[in-house]
């Protein structure tokens, strides 16, 4: 049994440094949760988990104190590229940042130009491997996340001859299978990597970063048990289902946790009055404040429905808009917060124009308004077409906002029909409308409704449980 396990956690984004989506929440909390595990949870091994991130052009990292720790060249055909590594710490955890010109070539974490992103993340992934030769700390495990860092695992396999890398085991957490990085033969070639020569992967996938990372990974972790099963089917497998079926033994679904101290209605400065499962009454102040700030009729009895998050086909905003139109004869108000796909934003604006007395859409990122919505709305709609895990439904439950969700992926694993929320099966407006009708029926009975709220608020979505599962996996990877 190893006395200590060193883990290097690779991600494109992590709170509190840089955040675009759910990946940042996980990358900002899981490494810390792992470090905080008691000894018995790690089978007596000390877990030294560290994080490595790209130094993006506009990241809040710039305001933290960083010291330079290494400088080297990353091989690229036509001229090697200088890279620099900086180190800072987050609650005692060492965090490395890598800088280099491909990382500052585009101003955002993910750019609209996929070729630019491939260049950026190929450089980052290879710089991480090179860094291991220049810092005096060696990981036993490389823990990559999504397509952006998957290439590090593939490149590691190609360099097994290197004594620094020979013993390193690998794990890839899968937050979103359809995002594979695109066809990347050029980037592979530029960084001195061969396309995969193995029939195990379909031909097309042998030049895509994510499939290459899956192929190379010793363990694959989809972010919920239900998603882990779904990706084995043609509906969710994105053409990789046969390959993934052949790797079943290496796949373990682990549900993401939630930062329960950051999301706590009893201690949230962004809401007018704290509340808890034991004291729900002050929640009404949030609903009133929300209705007021949106310019909606301030009526405590009208059910207020909400959606918060990335505006994207994955999230099914279009299904929600159609379902709301179908349910127009019921009394409800609706608020949506978030930005993204222009076509869906347009549909949202149309809905507001058609129902200006009861619909408000805020097409932006607005963290304080988000918190007021979780705290003040009655129901949270999440009709996702697929949902690897989903964070918003867990936050909603913690704030007493009852979820109405599609039974898929992490939604299925976190929301319980008849106890904490309402589920529907097909990605069709009529199915959502039917679930909404059931929810409205229960809402009309306040005692029953409060039971749903309290059940959701008492559910344990905290990080220690998933962190233990990851620790177990690290343990089995390093003992085998
Ligand atoms: C992606 C998935 C989401 C998941 C998040 C964090 O954004 O779409 O379901 O919660 O990653 O794992």
Short mmCIF file of N, CA and C in Angstrom, two decimals, residues 102 105-106 108-123 147-148 178-188 191 207-209:
data_model
loop_
_atom_site.label_atom_id
_atom_site.label_comp_id
_atom_site.label_asym_id
_atom_site.label_seq_id
_atom_site.Cartn_x
_atom_site.Cartn_y
_atom_site.Cartn_z
N UNK A 102 0.44 30.20 -27.05
CA UNK A 102 -0.86 29.67 -27.52
C UNK A 102 -1.99 29.91 -26.51
N UNK A 105 -3.22 33.51 -26.99
CA UNK A 105 -3.57 33.88 -28.36
C UNK A 105 -5.05 34.23 -28.52
N UNK A 106 -5.89 33.69 -27.62
CA UNK A 106 -7.30 34.08 -27.67
C UNK A 106 -7.69 34.60 -26.30
N UNK A 108 -10.43 34.40 -24.57
CA UNK A 108 -11.35 33.67 -23.69
C UNK A 108 -10.87 32.24 -23.43
N UNK A 109 -11.45 31.62 -22.43
CA UNK A 109 -11.10 30.25 -22.06
C UNK A 109 -11.37 29.30 -23.24
N UNK A 110 -12.55 29.48 -23.84
CA UNK A 110 -12.92 28.73 -25.04
C UNK A 110 -13.23 29.75 -26.11
N UNK A 111 -12.59 29.61 -27.28
CA UNK A 111 -12.83 30.63 -28.29
C UNK A 111 -13.80 30.08 -29.33
N UNK A 112 -14.42 30.97 -30.11
CA UNK A 112 -15.34 30.49 -31.14
C UNK A 112 -14.59 29.76 -32.26
N UNK A 113 -13.27 29.87 -32.29
CA UNK A 113 -12.48 29.22 -33.33
C UNK A 113 -11.90 27.91 -32.78
N UNK A 114 -12.46 26.77 -33.19
CA UNK A 114 -12.03 25.49 -32.61
C UNK A 114 -10.55 25.19 -32.85
N UNK A 115 -10.00 25.65 -33.97
CA UNK A 115 -8.59 25.37 -34.26
C UNK A 115 -7.69 26.06 -33.23
N UNK A 116 -8.09 27.27 -32.85
CA UNK A 116 -7.34 28.03 -31.85
C UNK A 116 -7.35 27.29 -30.51
N UNK A 117 -8.51 26.74 -30.19
CA UNK A 117 -8.63 26.01 -28.93
C UNK A 117 -7.82 24.72 -28.94
N UNK A 118 -7.79 24.04 -30.08
CA UNK A 118 -7.00 22.80 -30.15
C UNK A 118 -5.52 23.10 -29.93
N UNK A 119 -5.07 24.18 -30.54
CA UNK A 119 -3.68 24.60 -30.40
C UNK A 119 -3.40 24.93 -28.92
N UNK A 120 -4.33 25.65 -28.33
CA UNK A 120 -4.18 26.09 -26.95
C UNK A 120 -4.08 24.90 -25.99
N UNK A 121 -5.00 23.96 -26.14
CA UNK A 121 -5.05 22.86 -25.18
C UNK A 121 -4.04 21.75 -25.50
N UNK A 122 -3.62 21.66 -26.75
CA UNK A 122 -2.53 20.73 -27.06
C UNK A 122 -1.26 21.25 -26.38
N UNK A 123 -1.03 22.54 -26.52
CA UNK A 123 0.15 23.14 -25.89
C UNK A 123 0.09 22.94 -24.37
N UNK A 147 -12.11 17.11 -22.89
CA UNK A 147 -11.22 17.02 -24.05
C UNK A 147 -10.00 17.91 -23.93
N UNK A 148 -10.15 19.03 -23.19
CA UNK A 148 -9.07 20.03 -23.14
C UNK A 148 -7.76 19.46 -22.60
N UNK A 178 -20.14 14.83 -25.74
CA UNK A 178 -20.21 15.35 -27.11
C UNK A 178 -19.10 16.36 -27.46
N UNK A 179 -18.54 17.02 -26.47
CA UNK A 179 -17.46 17.97 -26.76
C UNK A 179 -16.13 17.21 -26.83
N UNK A 180 -15.69 16.93 -28.06
CA UNK A 180 -14.49 16.08 -28.22
C UNK A 180 -13.29 16.85 -28.72
N UNK A 181 -13.48 18.12 -29.02
CA UNK A 181 -12.36 18.93 -29.48
C UNK A 181 -12.25 19.03 -31.00
N UNK A 182 -12.97 18.19 -31.72
CA UNK A 182 -12.92 18.26 -33.19
C UNK A 182 -11.74 17.50 -33.77
N UNK A 183 -11.74 17.41 -35.08
CA UNK A 183 -10.69 16.67 -35.80
C UNK A 183 -9.36 17.41 -35.62
N UNK A 184 -8.34 16.70 -35.14
CA UNK A 184 -7.13 17.41 -34.70
C UNK A 184 -5.84 16.83 -35.26
N UNK A 185 -5.92 16.23 -36.48
CA UNK A 185 -4.71 15.65 -37.06
C UNK A 185 -3.58 16.68 -37.13
N UNK A 186 -3.93 17.92 -37.49
CA UNK A 186 -2.89 18.95 -37.62
C UNK A 186 -2.21 19.24 -36.29
N UNK A 187 -3.01 19.36 -35.25
CA UNK A 187 -2.44 19.68 -33.93
C UNK A 187 -1.57 18.51 -33.44
N UNK A 188 -2.05 17.29 -33.65
CA UNK A 188 -1.26 16.13 -33.23
C UNK A 188 0.09 16.15 -33.93
N UNK A 191 2.52 18.82 -32.72
CA UNK A 191 3.13 18.57 -31.42
C UNK A 191 3.84 17.21 -31.35
N UNK A 207 -8.12 10.78 -34.26
CA UNK A 207 -7.41 12.07 -34.26
C UNK A 207 -8.15 13.10 -33.39
N UNK A 208 -9.08 12.65 -32.57
CA UNK A 208 -9.82 13.58 -31.69
C UNK A 208 -9.25 13.48 -30.27
N UNK A 209 -9.01 14.62 -29.63
CA UNK A 209 -8.38 14.61 -28.30
C UNK A 209 -9.15 13.75 -27.28
#
